[in-house]
mmCIF file of N, CA and C in Angstrom:
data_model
loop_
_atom_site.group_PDB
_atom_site.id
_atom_site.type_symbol
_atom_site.label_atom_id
_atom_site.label_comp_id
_atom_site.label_asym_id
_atom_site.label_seq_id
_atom_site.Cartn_x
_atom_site.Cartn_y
_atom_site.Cartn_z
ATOM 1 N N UNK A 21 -26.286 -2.734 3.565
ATOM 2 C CA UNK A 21 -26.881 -3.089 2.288
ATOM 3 C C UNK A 21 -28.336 -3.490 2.508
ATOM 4 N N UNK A 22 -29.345 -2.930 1.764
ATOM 5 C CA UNK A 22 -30.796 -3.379 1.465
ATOM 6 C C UNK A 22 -30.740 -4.614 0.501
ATOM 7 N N UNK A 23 -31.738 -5.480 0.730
ATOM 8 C CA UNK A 23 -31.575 -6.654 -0.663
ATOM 9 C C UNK A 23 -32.203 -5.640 -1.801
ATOM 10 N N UNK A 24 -31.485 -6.363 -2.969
ATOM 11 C CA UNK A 24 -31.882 -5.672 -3.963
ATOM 12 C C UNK A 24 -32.730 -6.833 -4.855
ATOM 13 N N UNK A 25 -33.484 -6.487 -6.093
ATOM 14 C CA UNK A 25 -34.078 -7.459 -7.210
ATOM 15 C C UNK A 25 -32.496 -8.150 -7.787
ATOM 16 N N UNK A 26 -31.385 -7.424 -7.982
ATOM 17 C CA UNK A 26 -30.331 -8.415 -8.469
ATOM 18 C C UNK A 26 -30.088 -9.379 -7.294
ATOM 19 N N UNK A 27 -30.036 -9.309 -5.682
ATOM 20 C CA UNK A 27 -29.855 -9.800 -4.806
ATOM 21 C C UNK A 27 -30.778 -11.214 -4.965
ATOM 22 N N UNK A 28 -32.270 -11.149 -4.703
ATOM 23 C CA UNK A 28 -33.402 -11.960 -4.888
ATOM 24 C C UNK A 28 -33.031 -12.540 -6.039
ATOM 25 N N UNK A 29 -32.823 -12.197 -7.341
ATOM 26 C CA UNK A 29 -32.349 -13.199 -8.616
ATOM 27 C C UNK A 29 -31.372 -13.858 -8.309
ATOM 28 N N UNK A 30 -30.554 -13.289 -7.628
ATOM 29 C CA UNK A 30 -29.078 -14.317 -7.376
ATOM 30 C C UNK A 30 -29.452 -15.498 -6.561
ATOM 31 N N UNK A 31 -30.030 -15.368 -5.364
ATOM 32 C CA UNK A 31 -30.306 -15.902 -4.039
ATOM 33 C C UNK A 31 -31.240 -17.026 -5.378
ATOM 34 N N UNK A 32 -32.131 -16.838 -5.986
ATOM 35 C CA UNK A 32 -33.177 -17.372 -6.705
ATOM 36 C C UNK A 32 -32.697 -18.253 -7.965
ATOM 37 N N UNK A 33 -31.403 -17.601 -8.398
ATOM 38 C CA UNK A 33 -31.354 -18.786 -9.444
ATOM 39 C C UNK A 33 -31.482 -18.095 -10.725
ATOM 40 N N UNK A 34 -32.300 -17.127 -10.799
ATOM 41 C CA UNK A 34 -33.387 -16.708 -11.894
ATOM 42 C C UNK A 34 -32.372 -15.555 -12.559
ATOM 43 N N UNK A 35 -32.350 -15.865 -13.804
ATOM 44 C CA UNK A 35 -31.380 -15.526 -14.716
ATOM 45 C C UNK A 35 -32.090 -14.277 -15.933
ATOM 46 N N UNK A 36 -33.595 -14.202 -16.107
ATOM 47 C CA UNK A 36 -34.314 -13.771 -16.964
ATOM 48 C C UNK A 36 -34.832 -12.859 -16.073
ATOM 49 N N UNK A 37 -35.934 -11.824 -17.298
ATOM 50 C CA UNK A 37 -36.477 -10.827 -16.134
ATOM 51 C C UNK A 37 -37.822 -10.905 -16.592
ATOM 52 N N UNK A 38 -38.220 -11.770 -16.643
ATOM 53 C CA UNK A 38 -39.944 -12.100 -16.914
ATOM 54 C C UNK A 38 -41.179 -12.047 -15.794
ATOM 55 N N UNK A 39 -39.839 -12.245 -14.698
ATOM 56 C CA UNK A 39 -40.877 -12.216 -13.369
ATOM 57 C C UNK A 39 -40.459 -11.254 -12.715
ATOM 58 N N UNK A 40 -39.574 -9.975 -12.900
ATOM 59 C CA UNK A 40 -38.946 -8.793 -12.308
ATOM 60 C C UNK A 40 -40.016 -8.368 -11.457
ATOM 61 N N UNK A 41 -41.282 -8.100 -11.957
ATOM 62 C CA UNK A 41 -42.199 -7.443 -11.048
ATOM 63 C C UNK A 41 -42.787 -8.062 -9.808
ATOM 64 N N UNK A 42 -42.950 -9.362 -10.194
ATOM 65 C CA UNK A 42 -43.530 -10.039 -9.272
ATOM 66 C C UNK A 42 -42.342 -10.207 -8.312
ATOM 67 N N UNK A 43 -41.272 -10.257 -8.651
ATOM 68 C CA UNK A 43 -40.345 -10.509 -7.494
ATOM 69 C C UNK A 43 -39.903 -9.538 -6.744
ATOM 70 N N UNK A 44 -40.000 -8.004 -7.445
ATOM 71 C CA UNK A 44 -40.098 -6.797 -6.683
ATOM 72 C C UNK A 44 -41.005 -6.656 -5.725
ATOM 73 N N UNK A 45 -42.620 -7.078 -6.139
ATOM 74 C CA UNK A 45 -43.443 -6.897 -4.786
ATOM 75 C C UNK A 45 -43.301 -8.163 -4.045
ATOM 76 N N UNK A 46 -42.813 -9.264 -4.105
ATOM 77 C CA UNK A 46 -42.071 -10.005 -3.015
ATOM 78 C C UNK A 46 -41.102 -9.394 -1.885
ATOM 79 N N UNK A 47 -40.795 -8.760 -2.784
ATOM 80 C CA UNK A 47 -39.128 -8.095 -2.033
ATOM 81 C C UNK A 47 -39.732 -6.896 -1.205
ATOM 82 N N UNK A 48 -40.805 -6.336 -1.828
ATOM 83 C CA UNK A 48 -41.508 -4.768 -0.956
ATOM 84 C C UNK A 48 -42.146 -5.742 0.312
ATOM 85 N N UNK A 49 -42.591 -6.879 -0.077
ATOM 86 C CA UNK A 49 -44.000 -7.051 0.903
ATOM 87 C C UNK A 49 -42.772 -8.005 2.100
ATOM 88 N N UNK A 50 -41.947 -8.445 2.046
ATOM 89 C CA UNK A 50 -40.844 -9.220 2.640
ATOM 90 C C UNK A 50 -39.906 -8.474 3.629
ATOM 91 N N UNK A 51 -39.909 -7.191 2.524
ATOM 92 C CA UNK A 51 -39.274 -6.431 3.968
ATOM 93 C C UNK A 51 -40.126 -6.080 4.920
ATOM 94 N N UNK A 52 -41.179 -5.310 4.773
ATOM 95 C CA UNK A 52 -42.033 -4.757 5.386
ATOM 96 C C UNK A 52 -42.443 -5.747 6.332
ATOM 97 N N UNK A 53 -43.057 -7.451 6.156
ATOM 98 C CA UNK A 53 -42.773 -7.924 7.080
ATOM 99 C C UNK A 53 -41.681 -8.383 8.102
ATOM 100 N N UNK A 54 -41.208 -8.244 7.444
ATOM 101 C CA UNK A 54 -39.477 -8.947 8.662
ATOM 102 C C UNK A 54 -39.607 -7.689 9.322
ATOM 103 N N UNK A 55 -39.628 -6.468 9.138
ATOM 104 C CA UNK A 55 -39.539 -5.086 9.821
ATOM 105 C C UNK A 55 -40.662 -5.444 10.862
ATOM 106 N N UNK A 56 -41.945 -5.403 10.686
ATOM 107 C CA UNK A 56 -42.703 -6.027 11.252
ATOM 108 C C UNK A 56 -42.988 -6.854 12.350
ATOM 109 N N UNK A 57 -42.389 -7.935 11.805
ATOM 110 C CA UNK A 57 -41.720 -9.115 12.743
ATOM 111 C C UNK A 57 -40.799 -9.345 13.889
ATOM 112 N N UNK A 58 -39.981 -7.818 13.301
ATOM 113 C CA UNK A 58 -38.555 -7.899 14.589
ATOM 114 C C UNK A 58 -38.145 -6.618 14.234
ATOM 115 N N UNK A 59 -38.799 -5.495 13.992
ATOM 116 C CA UNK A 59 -38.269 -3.748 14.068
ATOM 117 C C UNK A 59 -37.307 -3.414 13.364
ATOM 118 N N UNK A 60 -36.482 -4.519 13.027
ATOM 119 C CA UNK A 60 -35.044 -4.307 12.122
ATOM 120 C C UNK A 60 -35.492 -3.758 10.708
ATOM 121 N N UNK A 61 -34.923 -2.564 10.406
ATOM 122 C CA UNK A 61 -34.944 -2.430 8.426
ATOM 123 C C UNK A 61 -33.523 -2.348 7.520
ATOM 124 N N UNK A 62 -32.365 -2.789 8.181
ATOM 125 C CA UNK A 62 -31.418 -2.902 8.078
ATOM 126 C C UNK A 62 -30.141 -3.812 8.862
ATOM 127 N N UNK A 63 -28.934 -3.777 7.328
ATOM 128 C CA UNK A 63 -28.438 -4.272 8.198
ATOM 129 C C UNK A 63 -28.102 -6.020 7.762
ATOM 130 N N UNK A 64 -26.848 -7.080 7.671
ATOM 131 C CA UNK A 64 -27.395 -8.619 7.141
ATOM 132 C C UNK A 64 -28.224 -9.180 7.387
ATOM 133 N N UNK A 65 -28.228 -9.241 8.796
ATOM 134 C CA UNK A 65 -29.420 -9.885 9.082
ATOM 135 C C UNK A 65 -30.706 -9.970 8.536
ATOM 136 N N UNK A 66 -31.236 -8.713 8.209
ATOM 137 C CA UNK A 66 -32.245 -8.116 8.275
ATOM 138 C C UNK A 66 -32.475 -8.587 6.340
ATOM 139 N N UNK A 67 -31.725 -8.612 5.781
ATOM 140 C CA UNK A 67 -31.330 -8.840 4.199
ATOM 141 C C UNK A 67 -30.886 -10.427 4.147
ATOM 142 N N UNK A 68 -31.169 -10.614 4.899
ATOM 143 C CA UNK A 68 -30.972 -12.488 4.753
ATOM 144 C C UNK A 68 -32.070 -13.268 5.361
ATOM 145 N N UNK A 69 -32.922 -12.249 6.112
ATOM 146 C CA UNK A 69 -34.336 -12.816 6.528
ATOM 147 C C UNK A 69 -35.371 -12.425 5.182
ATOM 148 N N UNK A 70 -35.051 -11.250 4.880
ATOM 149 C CA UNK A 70 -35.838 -10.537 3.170
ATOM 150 C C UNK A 70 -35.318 -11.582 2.608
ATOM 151 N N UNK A 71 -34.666 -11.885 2.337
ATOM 152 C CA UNK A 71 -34.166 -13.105 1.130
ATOM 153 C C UNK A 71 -34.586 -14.624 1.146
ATOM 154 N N UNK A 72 -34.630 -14.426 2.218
ATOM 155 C CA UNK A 72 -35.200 -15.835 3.068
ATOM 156 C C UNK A 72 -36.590 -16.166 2.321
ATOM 157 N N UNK A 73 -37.187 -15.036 3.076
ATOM 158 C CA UNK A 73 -38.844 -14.681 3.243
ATOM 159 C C UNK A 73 -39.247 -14.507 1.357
ATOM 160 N N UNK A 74 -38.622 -14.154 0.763
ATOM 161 C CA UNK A 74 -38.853 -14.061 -0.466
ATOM 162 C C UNK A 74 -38.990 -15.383 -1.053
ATOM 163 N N UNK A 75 -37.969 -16.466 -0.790
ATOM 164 C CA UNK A 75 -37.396 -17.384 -1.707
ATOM 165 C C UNK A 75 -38.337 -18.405 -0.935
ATOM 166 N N UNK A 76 -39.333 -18.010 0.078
ATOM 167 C CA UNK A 76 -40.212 -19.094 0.155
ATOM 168 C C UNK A 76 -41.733 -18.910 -0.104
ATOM 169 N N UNK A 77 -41.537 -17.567 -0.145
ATOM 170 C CA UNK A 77 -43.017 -16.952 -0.916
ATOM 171 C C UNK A 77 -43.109 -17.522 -2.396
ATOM 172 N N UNK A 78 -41.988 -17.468 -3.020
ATOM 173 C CA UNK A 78 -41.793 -17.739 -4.556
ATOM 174 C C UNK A 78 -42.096 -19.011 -4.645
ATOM 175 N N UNK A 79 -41.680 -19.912 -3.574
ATOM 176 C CA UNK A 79 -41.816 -21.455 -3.958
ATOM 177 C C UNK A 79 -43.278 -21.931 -2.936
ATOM 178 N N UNK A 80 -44.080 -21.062 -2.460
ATOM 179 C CA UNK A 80 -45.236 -21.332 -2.257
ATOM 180 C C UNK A 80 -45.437 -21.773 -0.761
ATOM 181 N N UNK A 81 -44.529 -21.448 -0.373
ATOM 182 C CA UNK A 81 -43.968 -22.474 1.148
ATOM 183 C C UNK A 81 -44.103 -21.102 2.235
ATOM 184 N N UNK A 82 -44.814 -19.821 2.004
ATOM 185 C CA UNK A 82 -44.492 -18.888 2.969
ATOM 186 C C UNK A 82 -45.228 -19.275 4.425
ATOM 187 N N UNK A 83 -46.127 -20.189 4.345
ATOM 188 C CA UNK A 83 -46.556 -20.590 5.344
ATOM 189 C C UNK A 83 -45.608 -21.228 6.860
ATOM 190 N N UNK A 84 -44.309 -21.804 5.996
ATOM 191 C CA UNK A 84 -42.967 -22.590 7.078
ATOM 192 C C UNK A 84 -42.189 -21.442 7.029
ATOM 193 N N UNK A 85 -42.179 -20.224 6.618
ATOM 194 C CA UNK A 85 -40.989 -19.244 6.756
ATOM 195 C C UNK A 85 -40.913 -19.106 8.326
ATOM 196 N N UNK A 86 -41.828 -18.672 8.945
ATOM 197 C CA UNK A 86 -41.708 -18.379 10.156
ATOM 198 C C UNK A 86 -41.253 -19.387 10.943
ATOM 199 N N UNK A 87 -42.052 -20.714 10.895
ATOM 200 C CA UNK A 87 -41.794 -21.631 11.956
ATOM 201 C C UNK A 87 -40.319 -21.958 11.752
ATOM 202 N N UNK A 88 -39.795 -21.585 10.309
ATOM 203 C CA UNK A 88 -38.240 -22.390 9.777
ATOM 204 C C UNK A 88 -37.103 -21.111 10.528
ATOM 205 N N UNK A 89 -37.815 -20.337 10.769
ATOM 206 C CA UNK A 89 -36.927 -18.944 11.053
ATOM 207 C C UNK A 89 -37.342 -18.309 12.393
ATOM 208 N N UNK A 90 -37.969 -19.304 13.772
ATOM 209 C CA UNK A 90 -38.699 -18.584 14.737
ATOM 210 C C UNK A 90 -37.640 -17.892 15.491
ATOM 211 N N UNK A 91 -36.404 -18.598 15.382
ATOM 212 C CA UNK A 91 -35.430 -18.026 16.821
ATOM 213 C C UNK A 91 -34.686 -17.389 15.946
ATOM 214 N N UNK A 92 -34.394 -17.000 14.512
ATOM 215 C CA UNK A 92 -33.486 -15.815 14.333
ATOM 216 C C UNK A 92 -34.481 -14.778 14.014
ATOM 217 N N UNK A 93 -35.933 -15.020 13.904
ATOM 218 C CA UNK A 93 -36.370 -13.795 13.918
ATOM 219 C C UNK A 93 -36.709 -12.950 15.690
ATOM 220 N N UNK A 94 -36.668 -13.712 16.593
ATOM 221 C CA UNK A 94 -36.790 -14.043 17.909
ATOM 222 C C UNK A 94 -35.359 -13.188 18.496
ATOM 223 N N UNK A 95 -34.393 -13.558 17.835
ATOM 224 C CA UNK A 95 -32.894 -13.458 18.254
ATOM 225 C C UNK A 95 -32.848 -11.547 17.812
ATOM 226 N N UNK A 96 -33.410 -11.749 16.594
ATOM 227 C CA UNK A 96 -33.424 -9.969 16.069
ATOM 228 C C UNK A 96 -34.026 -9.335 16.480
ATOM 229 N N UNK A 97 -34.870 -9.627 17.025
ATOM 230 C CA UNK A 97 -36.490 -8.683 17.726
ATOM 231 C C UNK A 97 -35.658 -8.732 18.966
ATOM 232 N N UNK A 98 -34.944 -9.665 19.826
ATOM 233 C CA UNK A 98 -34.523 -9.260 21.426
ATOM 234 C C UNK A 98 -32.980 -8.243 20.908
ATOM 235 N N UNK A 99 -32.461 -8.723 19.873
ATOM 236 C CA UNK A 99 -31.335 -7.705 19.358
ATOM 237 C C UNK A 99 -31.756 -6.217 19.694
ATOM 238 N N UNK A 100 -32.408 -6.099 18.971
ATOM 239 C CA UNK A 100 -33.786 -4.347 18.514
ATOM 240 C C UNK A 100 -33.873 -3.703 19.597
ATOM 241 N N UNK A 101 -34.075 -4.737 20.284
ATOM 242 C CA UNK A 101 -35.068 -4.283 21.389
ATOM 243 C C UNK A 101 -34.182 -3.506 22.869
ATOM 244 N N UNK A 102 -32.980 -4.777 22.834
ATOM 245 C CA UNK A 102 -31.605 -4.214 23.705
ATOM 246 C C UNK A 102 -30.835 -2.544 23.141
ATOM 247 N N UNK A 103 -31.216 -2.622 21.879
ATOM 248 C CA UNK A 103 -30.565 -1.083 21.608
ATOM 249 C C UNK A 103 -31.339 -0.441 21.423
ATOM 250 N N UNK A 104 -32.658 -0.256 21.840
ATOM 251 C CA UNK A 104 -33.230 0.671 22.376
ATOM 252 C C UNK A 104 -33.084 1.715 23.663
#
């Protein structure tokens, strides 16, 4: 499973679709980094770090995503990297 915009609303709380767009390019720019970050584009993991990474962009906090998430993004990047 990819996260989806119903995924991010759920994870979010957010019941209306007033901010659909803005939370779509959260969700584009979120994967692309976690991919980024640790090679993964699939997969839970990989959809629970997007979800992650979203729900702290939204609340303004993307600055602690990383430091709050160093060793499971750490843990996925040496994952990646072994099945190569």
């Amino acid at each position: 499973m990819t996260a989806t915009l119903e995924d991010v609303k759920a994870h979010l709380h957010i019941f209306h679709s007033v901010e659909d767009d803005y939370l779509r390019s959260l969700l584009e720019q979120s994967a692309i980094a976690v991919e980024a970050m640790t090679g993964i584009d699939k997969g839970s993991q990989f959809d629970e770090l997007v979800l992650n990474r979203v729900r702290f962009a939204y609340n303004d906090k993307l600055d602690e995503f990383e430091a709050r998430y160093q060793s499971v993004l750490l843990g996925a990047s040496l994952n990646n990297l072994e099945g190569m």
